[in-house]
Amino acid sequence: MPLDRTDFALIALLQNNFRMQNKELAAAVGLAPSSCHERVKRLWDEGVLLSAHAQVDPKRLGIGLEALLFIELGKHERQTVDSFLEEAVSIPEVRSAFLISGRHDVVVHVLARDTAHLKNLALDHFTSRSCVTRVETSIIFEARLRHELPHIG
Amino acid sequence: MPLDRTDFALIALLQNNFRMQNKELAAAVGLAPSSCHERVKRLWDEGVLLSAHAQVDPKRLGIGLEALLFIELGKHERQTVDSFLEEAVSIPEVRSAFLISGRHDVVVHVLARDTAHLKNLALDHFTSRSCVTRVETSIIFEARLRHELPHIG
DNA sequence: TATGAAAGAACGGCGAT
DNA sequence: ATCGCCGTTCTTTCATA
């Protein structure tokens, strides 16, 4: 049940490149393909590995602009907050939504074609909502992502 | 070169579930396996598909806490900003870093074991840096992610 | 471009160590 | 828990329409 060094190695490899085949994986961690296959299967079965996703070039989908929306909510009741988050993430242009402590209540990462599209997005889906008291929009100049989570402890 | 309806369908499917096999994919878009295979290969060759990554349960890696750090920089010269971003994303606990317009300069998404770990992270890697004039830390209560990008236009 | 068939490679389960 | 074996399945190429 506890993960060992080999498990962590496999997890790191698959986070960085899920296209790797079992044979390569096995070689990379110094295991026979069959043993490696079994370990990876166990990681799926135990829920350590949750899913896998392809990453796509946003430009090729017509996305020319990304932004963060910093949102303040008027009410902080559970119902209000939950449904706001739920509806936010159901908007296609929304990539992620974070409910946070501090000055802002929610941060939303959105993708848009251009500034006109972004404006409509902000106005139609966020500024206009009754539970939203304030929206601050920040254009993303550069985004750096890391796909590998640290293993702590 | 331009993407058609089938390409978009394949892209959507692979973003949501990269574990899908070519055979399933083919059935899902109504194509023979060989035709489907060729289209997916073309998407890789043309750079529409960039990479694929496994998603891991953070709890299983000892991560009990996520936070956003809102950072203000003293200098906004290219060199300062670039190297700050570069070094930020090279910290294992950093999941993403965004250079943005507006009140804050950089938003960093970090993962930590607990609040003590988060404190050290903030103090050692961010507050202490000479180019950083201010760090605001927000705990993430809830994070919602979407893996499928919208196709616009 | 899409397809079906054929060759090649990988998967996935089993028994032994 | 690891390994090698082997039948099954999928991938991948190619000739054809």
Tab-separated table of C-alpha atoms (C1' of nucleotides) in Angstrom:
chain	number	residue	atom	x	y	z
A	1	MET	CA	0.000	0.000	0.000
A	2	PRO	CA	2.778	2.531	0.679
A	3	LEU	CA	4.610	3.668	-2.421
A	4	ASP	CA	8.267	2.814	-2.854
A	5	ARG	CA	11.040	4.401	-4.847
A	6	THR	CA	10.100	2.585	-8.031
A	7	ASP	CA	6.487	3.680	-7.742
A	8	PHE	CA	7.556	7.295	-7.424
A	9	ALA	CA	9.779	6.926	-10.452
A	10	LEU	CA	6.916	5.513	-12.508
A	11	ILE	CA	4.580	8.240	-11.324
A	12	ALA	CA	7.066	10.935	-12.251
A	13	LEU	CA	7.651	9.438	-15.693
A	14	LEU	CA	3.954	9.103	-16.471
A	15	GLN	CA	3.183	12.619	-15.285
A	16	ASN	CA	5.788	14.031	-17.628
A	17	ASN	CA	5.087	11.801	-20.586
A	18	PHE	CA	2.094	9.548	-20.755
A	19	ARG	CA	2.965	8.469	-24.278
A	20	MET	CA	5.684	6.241	-22.859
A	21	GLN	CA	5.033	2.595	-23.523
A	22	ASN	CA	5.259	-0.093	-20.906
A	23	LYS	CA	8.464	-1.447	-22.410
A	24	GLU	CA	10.233	1.918	-22.181
A	25	LEU	CA	8.888	2.510	-18.701
A	26	ALA	CA	10.203	-0.852	-17.591
A	27	ALA	CA	13.647	-0.087	-18.965
A	28	ALA	CA	13.644	3.342	-17.329
A	29	VAL	CA	12.991	1.957	-13.857
A	30	GLY	CA	15.041	-1.208	-14.311
A	31	LEU	CA	12.220	-3.711	-14.209
A	32	ALA	CA	10.979	-6.459	-16.494
A	33	PRO	CA	8.024	-5.360	-18.642
A	34	SER	CA	5.678	-7.720	-16.854
A	35	SER	CA	6.654	-6.442	-13.408
A	36	CYS	CA	6.378	-2.868	-14.556
A	37	HIS	CA	2.995	-3.544	-16.059
A	38	GLU	CA	1.757	-4.967	-12.792
A	39	ARG	CA	2.983	-1.991	-10.784
A	40	VAL	CA	1.368	0.513	-13.091
A	41	LYS	CA	-1.865	-1.446	-12.974
A	42	ARG	CA	-1.716	-1.330	-9.178
A	43	LEU	CA	-1.221	2.433	-9.265
A	44	TRP	CA	-4.414	2.750	-11.315
A	45	ASP	CA	-6.326	0.277	-9.161
A	46	GLU	CA	-5.335	2.022	-5.949
A	47	GLY	CA	-6.311	5.433	-7.274
A	48	VAL	CA	-2.829	6.923	-7.240
A	49	LEU	CA	-3.105	7.470	-10.972
A	50	LEU	CA	-6.408	9.192	-11.679
A	51	SER	CA	-6.503	9.962	-15.378
A	52	ALA	CA	-4.472	11.030	-18.391
A	53	HIS	CA	-4.924	13.971	-20.706
A	54	ALA	CA	-3.517	15.220	-23.969
A	55	GLN	CA	-2.198	18.741	-24.141
A	56	VAL	CA	-3.140	20.769	-27.171
A	57	ASP	CA	-1.640	23.909	-28.676
A	58	PRO	CA	-4.161	26.635	-27.745
A	59	LYS	CA	-3.253	28.704	-30.787
A	60	ARG	CA	-4.409	25.898	-33.075
A	61	LEU	CA	-7.835	26.108	-31.480
A	62	GLY	CA	-8.153	29.834	-32.055
A	63	ILE	CA	-7.131	30.870	-28.560
A	64	GLY	CA	-5.085	34.071	-28.664
A	65	LEU	CA	-5.495	35.298	-25.136
A	66	GLU	CA	-5.541	33.982	-21.596
A	67	ALA	CA	-6.582	35.848	-18.487
A	68	LEU	CA	-7.131	35.481	-14.773
A	69	LEU	CA	-10.323	36.847	-13.286
A	70	PHE	CA	-10.148	37.799	-9.604
A	71	ILE	CA	-13.651	37.651	-8.264
A	72	GLU	CA	-15.235	38.859	-5.080
A	73	LEU	CA	-18.545	37.359	-3.973
A	74	GLY	CA	-21.225	39.209	-1.997
A	75	LYS	CA	-22.485	36.174	-0.156
A	76	HIS	CA	-20.321	33.415	1.168
A	77	GLU	CA	-22.983	30.806	1.847
A	78	ARG	CA	-22.177	27.279	0.842
A	79	GLN	CA	-24.941	27.067	-1.731
A	80	THR	CA	-23.957	30.304	-3.436
A	81	VAL	CA	-20.282	29.451	-3.583
A	82	ASP	CA	-20.740	25.857	-4.738
A	83	SER	CA	-23.100	26.689	-7.557
A	84	PHE	CA	-20.970	29.616	-8.639
A	85	LEU	CA	-17.923	27.373	-8.959
A	86	GLU	CA	-19.920	24.663	-10.654
A	87	GLU	CA	-21.348	27.026	-13.224
A	88	ALA	CA	-18.025	28.750	-13.774
A	89	VAL	CA	-16.240	25.531	-14.676
A	90	SER	CA	-19.060	24.536	-17.005
A	91	ILE	CA	-18.283	27.521	-19.239
A	92	PRO	CA	-16.132	26.163	-22.095
A	93	GLU	CA	-13.695	29.062	-21.943
A	94	VAL	CA	-12.931	28.407	-18.279
A	95	ARG	CA	-9.888	26.255	-17.691
A	96	SER	CA	-9.875	26.290	-13.899
A	97	ALA	CA	-11.565	27.937	-10.944
A	98	PHE	CA	-10.109	28.262	-7.452
A	99	LEU	CA	-11.990	29.093	-4.300
A	100	ILE	CA	-9.467	30.803	-2.050
A	101	SER	CA	-8.951	32.676	1.180
A	102	GLY	CA	-7.818	36.280	1.315
A	103	ARG	CA	-8.610	39.409	-0.625
A	104	HIS	CA	-10.248	37.664	-3.569
A	105	ASP	CA	-12.746	34.842	-3.226
A	106	VAL	CA	-12.371	33.089	-6.541
A	107	VAL	CA	-9.708	33.059	-9.233
A	108	VAL	CA	-10.777	31.885	-12.673
A	109	HIS	CA	-8.429	31.089	-15.536
A	110	VAL	CA	-10.087	31.787	-18.883
A	111	LEU	CA	-9.168	31.341	-22.546
A	112	ALA	CA	-10.409	33.640	-25.257
A	113	ARG	CA	-9.955	34.430	-28.920
A	114	ASP	CA	-9.197	38.090	-28.358
A	115	THR	CA	-9.955	41.011	-26.083
A	116	ALA	CA	-13.473	41.390	-27.458
A	117	HIS	CA	-14.199	37.794	-26.635
A	118	LEU	CA	-12.688	38.240	-23.177
A	119	LYS	CA	-14.818	41.283	-22.542
A	120	ASN	CA	-17.990	39.421	-23.423
A	121	LEU	CA	-16.917	36.486	-21.303
A	122	ALA	CA	-16.316	38.663	-18.260
A	123	LEU	CA	-19.453	40.732	-18.685
A	124	ASP	CA	-21.879	37.952	-19.602
A	125	HIS	CA	-20.780	35.275	-17.193
A	126	PHE	CA	-19.207	37.040	-14.243
A	127	THR	CA	-19.764	40.774	-13.812
A	128	SER	CA	-23.459	40.334	-14.484
A	129	ARG	CA	-24.041	37.704	-11.798
A	130	SER	CA	-25.837	38.935	-8.705
A	131	CYS	CA	-23.554	37.088	-6.285
A	132	VAL	CA	-20.482	38.769	-7.814
A	133	THR	CA	-19.613	42.129	-6.299
A	134	ARG	CA	-16.358	42.735	-8.123
A	135	VAL	CA	-14.290	41.343	-11.009
A	136	GLU	CA	-10.683	42.244	-11.664
A	137	THR	CA	-9.258	41.054	-14.974
A	138	SER	CA	-5.567	40.358	-15.516
A	139	ILE	CA	-4.134	39.412	-18.881
A	140	ILE	CA	-1.671	36.523	-18.795
A	141	PHE	CA	1.555	37.523	-20.527
A	142	GLU	CA	3.275	34.233	-19.908
A	143	ALA	CA	2.244	30.939	-18.350
A	144	ARG	CA	4.650	28.282	-17.135
A	145	LEU	CA	3.312	24.897	-16.205
A	146	ARG	CA	4.803	21.892	-14.486
A	147	HIS	CA	3.137	18.541	-14.871
A	148	GLU	CA	4.999	16.642	-12.188
A	149	LEU	CA	3.768	16.934	-8.622
A	150	PRO	CA	6.354	16.840	-5.853
A	151	HIS	CA	6.284	13.892	-3.530
A	152	ILE	CA	6.521	15.091	0.003
A	153	GLY	CA	7.482	13.034	3.005
B	1	MET	CA	-3.953	21.701	-42.680
B	2	PRO	CA	-7.158	23.209	-41.265
B	3	LEU	CA	-8.892	21.006	-38.719
B	4	ASP	CA	-12.259	19.506	-39.536
B	5	ARG	CA	-15.093	18.258	-37.353
B	6	THR	CA	-13.509	14.839	-36.887
B	7	ASP	CA	-10.203	16.363	-35.820
B	8	PHE	CA	-11.943	18.432	-33.176
B	9	ALA	CA	-13.760	15.357	-31.940
B	10	LEU	CA	-10.501	13.436	-31.626
B	11	ILE	CA	-8.830	16.349	-29.878
B	12	ALA	CA	-11.676	16.630	-27.385
B	13	LEU	CA	-11.640	12.910	-26.680
B	14	LEU	CA	-7.886	12.774	-26.138
B	15	GLN	CA	-7.883	15.819	-23.892
B	16	ASN	CA	-10.469	14.241	-21.643
B	17	ASN	CA	-9.096	10.738	-21.695
B	18	PHE	CA	-5.733	9.895	-23.130
B	19	ARG	CA	-6.064	6.275	-22.040
B	20	MET	CA	-8.432	5.676	-24.928
B	21	GLN	CA	-7.085	3.203	-27.427
B	22	ASN	CA	-7.014	3.842	-31.119
B	23	LYS	CA	-9.722	1.278	-31.699
B	24	GLU	CA	-12.119	2.976	-29.272
B	25	LEU	CA	-11.268	6.379	-30.670
B	26	ALA	CA	-12.031	5.160	-34.159
B	27	ALA	CA	-15.400	3.812	-33.080
B	28	ALA	CA	-16.199	7.040	-31.242
B	29	VAL	CA	-15.634	9.205	-34.312
B	30	GLY	CA	-17.020	6.689	-36.798
B	31	LEU	CA	-13.802	5.871	-38.638
B	32	ALA	CA	-11.854	2.730	-39.381
B	33	PRO	CA	-8.937	2.183	-36.943
B	34	SER	CA	-6.385	2.759	-39.679
B	35	SER	CA	-7.947	6.046	-40.752
B	36	CYS	CA	-8.233	7.201	-37.183
B	37	HIS	CA	-4.627	6.295	-36.534
B	38	GLU	CA	-3.488	8.338	-39.467
B	39	ARG	CA	-5.442	11.400	-38.338
B	40	VAL	CA	-4.098	11.231	-34.808
B	41	LYS	CA	-0.578	10.853	-36.148
B	42	ARG	CA	-1.126	13.929	-38.288
B	43	LEU	CA	-2.282	15.879	-35.215
B	44	TRP	CA	0.977	14.989	-33.482
B	45	ASP	CA	3.105	15.730	-36.540
B	46	GLU	CA	1.492	19.112	-37.079
B	47	GLY	CA	1.946	20.103	-33.439
B	48	VAL	CA	-1.730	20.310	-32.592
B	49	LEU	CA	-1.198	17.628	-29.971
B	50	LEU	CA	1.786	18.620	-27.847
B	51	SER	CA	2.099	16.062	-25.074
B	52	ALA	CA	0.194	13.828	-22.685
B	53	HIS	CA	0.330	13.642	-18.915
B	54	ALA	CA	-0.972	11.422	-16.148
B	55	GLN	CA	-2.891	12.988	-13.331
B	56	VAL	CA	-2.057	11.850	-9.844
B	57	ASP	CA	-3.954	12.091	-6.575
B	58	PRO	CA	-2.067	14.801	-4.653
B	59	LYS	CA	-3.044	13.301	-1.303
B	60	ARG	CA	-1.212	10.109	-2.161
B	61	LEU	CA	1.968	12.110	-2.586
B	62	GLY	CA	1.679	13.757	0.815
B	63	ILE	CA	0.174	17.000	-0.444
B	64	GLY	CA	-2.372	18.321	2.027
B	65	LEU	CA	-2.491	21.948	1.039
B	66	GLU	CA	-2.549	24.106	-2.060
B	67	ALA	CA	-2.129	27.855	-2.241
B	68	LEU	CA	-1.868	30.757	-4.618
B	69	LEU	CA	0.888	33.287	-4.056
B	70	PHE	CA	0.230	36.771	-5.406
B	71	ILE	CA	3.573	38.386	-5.971
B	72	GLU	CA	4.651	41.923	-6.661
B	73	LEU	CA	8.041	42.574	-8.228
B	74	GLY	CA	10.160	45.651	-7.606
B	75	LYS	CA	11.764	45.685	-11.021
B	76	HIS	CA	9.997	44.865	-14.232
B	77	GLU	CA	12.993	44.440	-16.497
B	78	ARG	CA	12.899	41.534	-18.862
B	79	GLN	CA	15.885	39.803	-17.322
B	80	THR	CA	14.512	40.019	-13.785
B	81	VAL	CA	11.080	38.798	-14.733
B	82	ASP	CA	12.267	35.960	-16.951
B	83	SER	CA	14.682	34.523	-14.453
B	84	PHE	CA	12.192	34.895	-11.626
B	85	LEU	CA	9.615	32.872	-13.552
B	86	GLU	CA	12.200	30.332	-14.593
B	87	GLU	CA	13.421	29.790	-11.061
B	88	ALA	CA	9.904	29.741	-9.651
B	89	VAL	CA	8.806	26.917	-11.904
B	90	SER	CA	11.943	24.952	-11.129
B	91	ILE	CA	10.864	24.655	-7.493
B	92	PRO	CA	9.252	21.212	-7.154
B	93	GLU	CA	6.336	22.519	-5.106
B	94	VAL	CA	5.379	25.004	-7.815
B	95	ARG	CA	2.718	23.755	-10.189
B	96	SER	CA	2.352	26.855	-12.335
B	97	ALA	CA	3.452	30.471	-12.550
B	98	PHE	CA	1.639	33.236	-14.422
B	99	LEU	CA	3.039	36.596	-15.379
B	100	ILE	CA	0.072	38.918	-15.510
B	101	SER	CA	-1.035	42.507	-15.880
B	102	GLY	CA	-2.775	44.417	-13.122
B	103	ARG	CA	-2.379	44.694	-9.401
B	104	HIS	CA	-0.196	41.615	-8.980
B	105	ASP	CA	2.715	40.761	-11.239
B	106	VAL	CA	2.946	37.036	-10.809
B	107	VAL	CA	0.589	34.368	-9.534
B	108	VAL	CA	2.144	31.111	-8.410
B	109	HIS	CA	0.236	27.928	-7.634
B	110	VAL	CA	2.054	25.883	-4.986
B	111	LEU	CA	1.550	22.508	-3.342
B	112	ALA	CA	2.603	21.776	0.217
B	113	ARG	CA	2.341	19.156	2.915
B	114	ASP	CA	0.916	21.514	5.513
B	115	THR	CA	0.950	25.109	6.648
B	116	ALA	CA	4.468	24.823	8.077
B	117	HIS	CA	5.738	23.610	4.739
B	118	LEU	CA	3.871	26.404	2.983
B	119	LYS	CA	5.364	28.997	5.292
B	120	ASN	CA	8.890	27.795	4.575
B	121	LEU	CA	8.158	27.704	0.876
B	122	ALA	CA	6.914	31.279	0.842
B	123	LEU	CA	9.679	32.620	3.051
B	124	ASP	CA	12.622	30.759	1.543
B	125	HIS	CA	11.800	31.033	-2.132
B	126	PHE	CA	9.670	34.130	-2.522
B	127	THR	CA	9.535	36.653	0.306
B	128	SER	CA	13.307	36.517	0.676
B	129	ARG	CA	14.077	37.332	-2.955
B	130	SER	CA	15.352	40.820	-3.563
B	131	CYS	CA	13.209	41.390	-6.638
B	132	VAL	CA	10.043	40.549	-4.710
B	133	THR	CA	8.468	43.486	-2.895
B	134	ARG	CA	5.328	41.781	-1.669
B	135	VAL	CA	3.803	38.315	-1.331
B	136	GLU	CA	0.178	37.650	-0.561
B	137	THR	CA	-0.727	34.057	0.235
B	138	SER	CA	-4.172	32.583	-0.363
B	139	ILE	CA	-5.116	29.066	0.671
B	140	ILE	CA	-7.038	27.108	-1.957
B	141	PHE	CA	-10.215	25.691	-0.439
B	142	GLU	CA	-11.374	24.070	-3.633
B	143	ALA	CA	-9.951	23.688	-7.112
B	144	ARG	CA	-11.940	22.780	-10.203
B	145	LEU	CA	-10.145	21.893	-13.381
B	146	ARG	CA	-11.226	21.354	-16.960
B	147	HIS	CA	-8.974	19.471	-19.316
B	148	GLU	CA	-10.701	20.257	-22.562
B	149	LEU	CA	-9.867	23.535	-24.271
B	150	PRO	CA	-12.646	25.275	-26.183
B	151	HIS	CA	-12.247	25.550	-29.923
B	152	ILE	CA	-13.034	29.062	-30.951
B	153	GLY	CA	-13.885	30.236	-34.405
C	1	DT	C1'	-8.790	10.603	-47.898
C	2	DA	C1'	-10.790	6.130	-46.321
C	3	DT	C1'	-10.478	1.284	-46.057
C	4	DG	C1'	-9.269	-3.834	-45.161
C	5	DA	C1'	-5.807	-7.161	-44.691
C	6	DA	C1'	-1.291	-8.605	-43.138
C	7	DA	C1'	2.891	-8.144	-40.483
C	8	DG	C1'	4.793	-6.628	-36.427
C	9	DA	C1'	4.673	-5.113	-31.615
C	10	DA	C1'	2.740	-4.669	-27.215
C	11	DC	C1'	-0.544	-6.013	-23.809
C	12	DG	C1'	-2.131	-8.895	-20.060
C	13	DG	C1'	-2.501	-13.246	-17.512
C	14	DC	C1'	-0.246	-17.396	-15.577
C	15	DG	C1'	2.898	-20.227	-13.307
C	16	DA	C1'	7.536	-20.510	-11.312
C	17	DT	C1'	11.085	-18.585	-8.443
D	1	DA	C1'	7.457	-9.074	-5.576
D	2	DT	C1'	9.877	-10.271	-9.900
D	3	DC	C1'	10.347	-12.674	-14.003
D	4	DG	C1'	9.725	-15.214	-18.667
D	5	DC	C1'	6.504	-17.293	-21.487
D	6	DC	C1'	2.647	-17.149	-24.669
D	7	DG	C1'	-2.010	-16.379	-26.537
D	8	DT	C1'	-4.647	-12.402	-27.574
D	9	DT	C1'	-5.209	-7.931	-29.012
D	10	DC	C1'	-3.875	-3.717	-30.859
D	11	DT	C1'	-0.928	-0.915	-33.736
D	12	DT	C1'	0.964	0.353	-38.096
D	13	DT	C1'	1.980	-0.130	-42.839
D	14	DC	C1'	0.522	-0.579	-47.503
D	15	DA	C1'	-2.074	-1.700	-51.701
D	16	DT	C1'	-6.497	-0.516	-53.376
D	17	DA	C1'	-10.460	2.171	-54.490
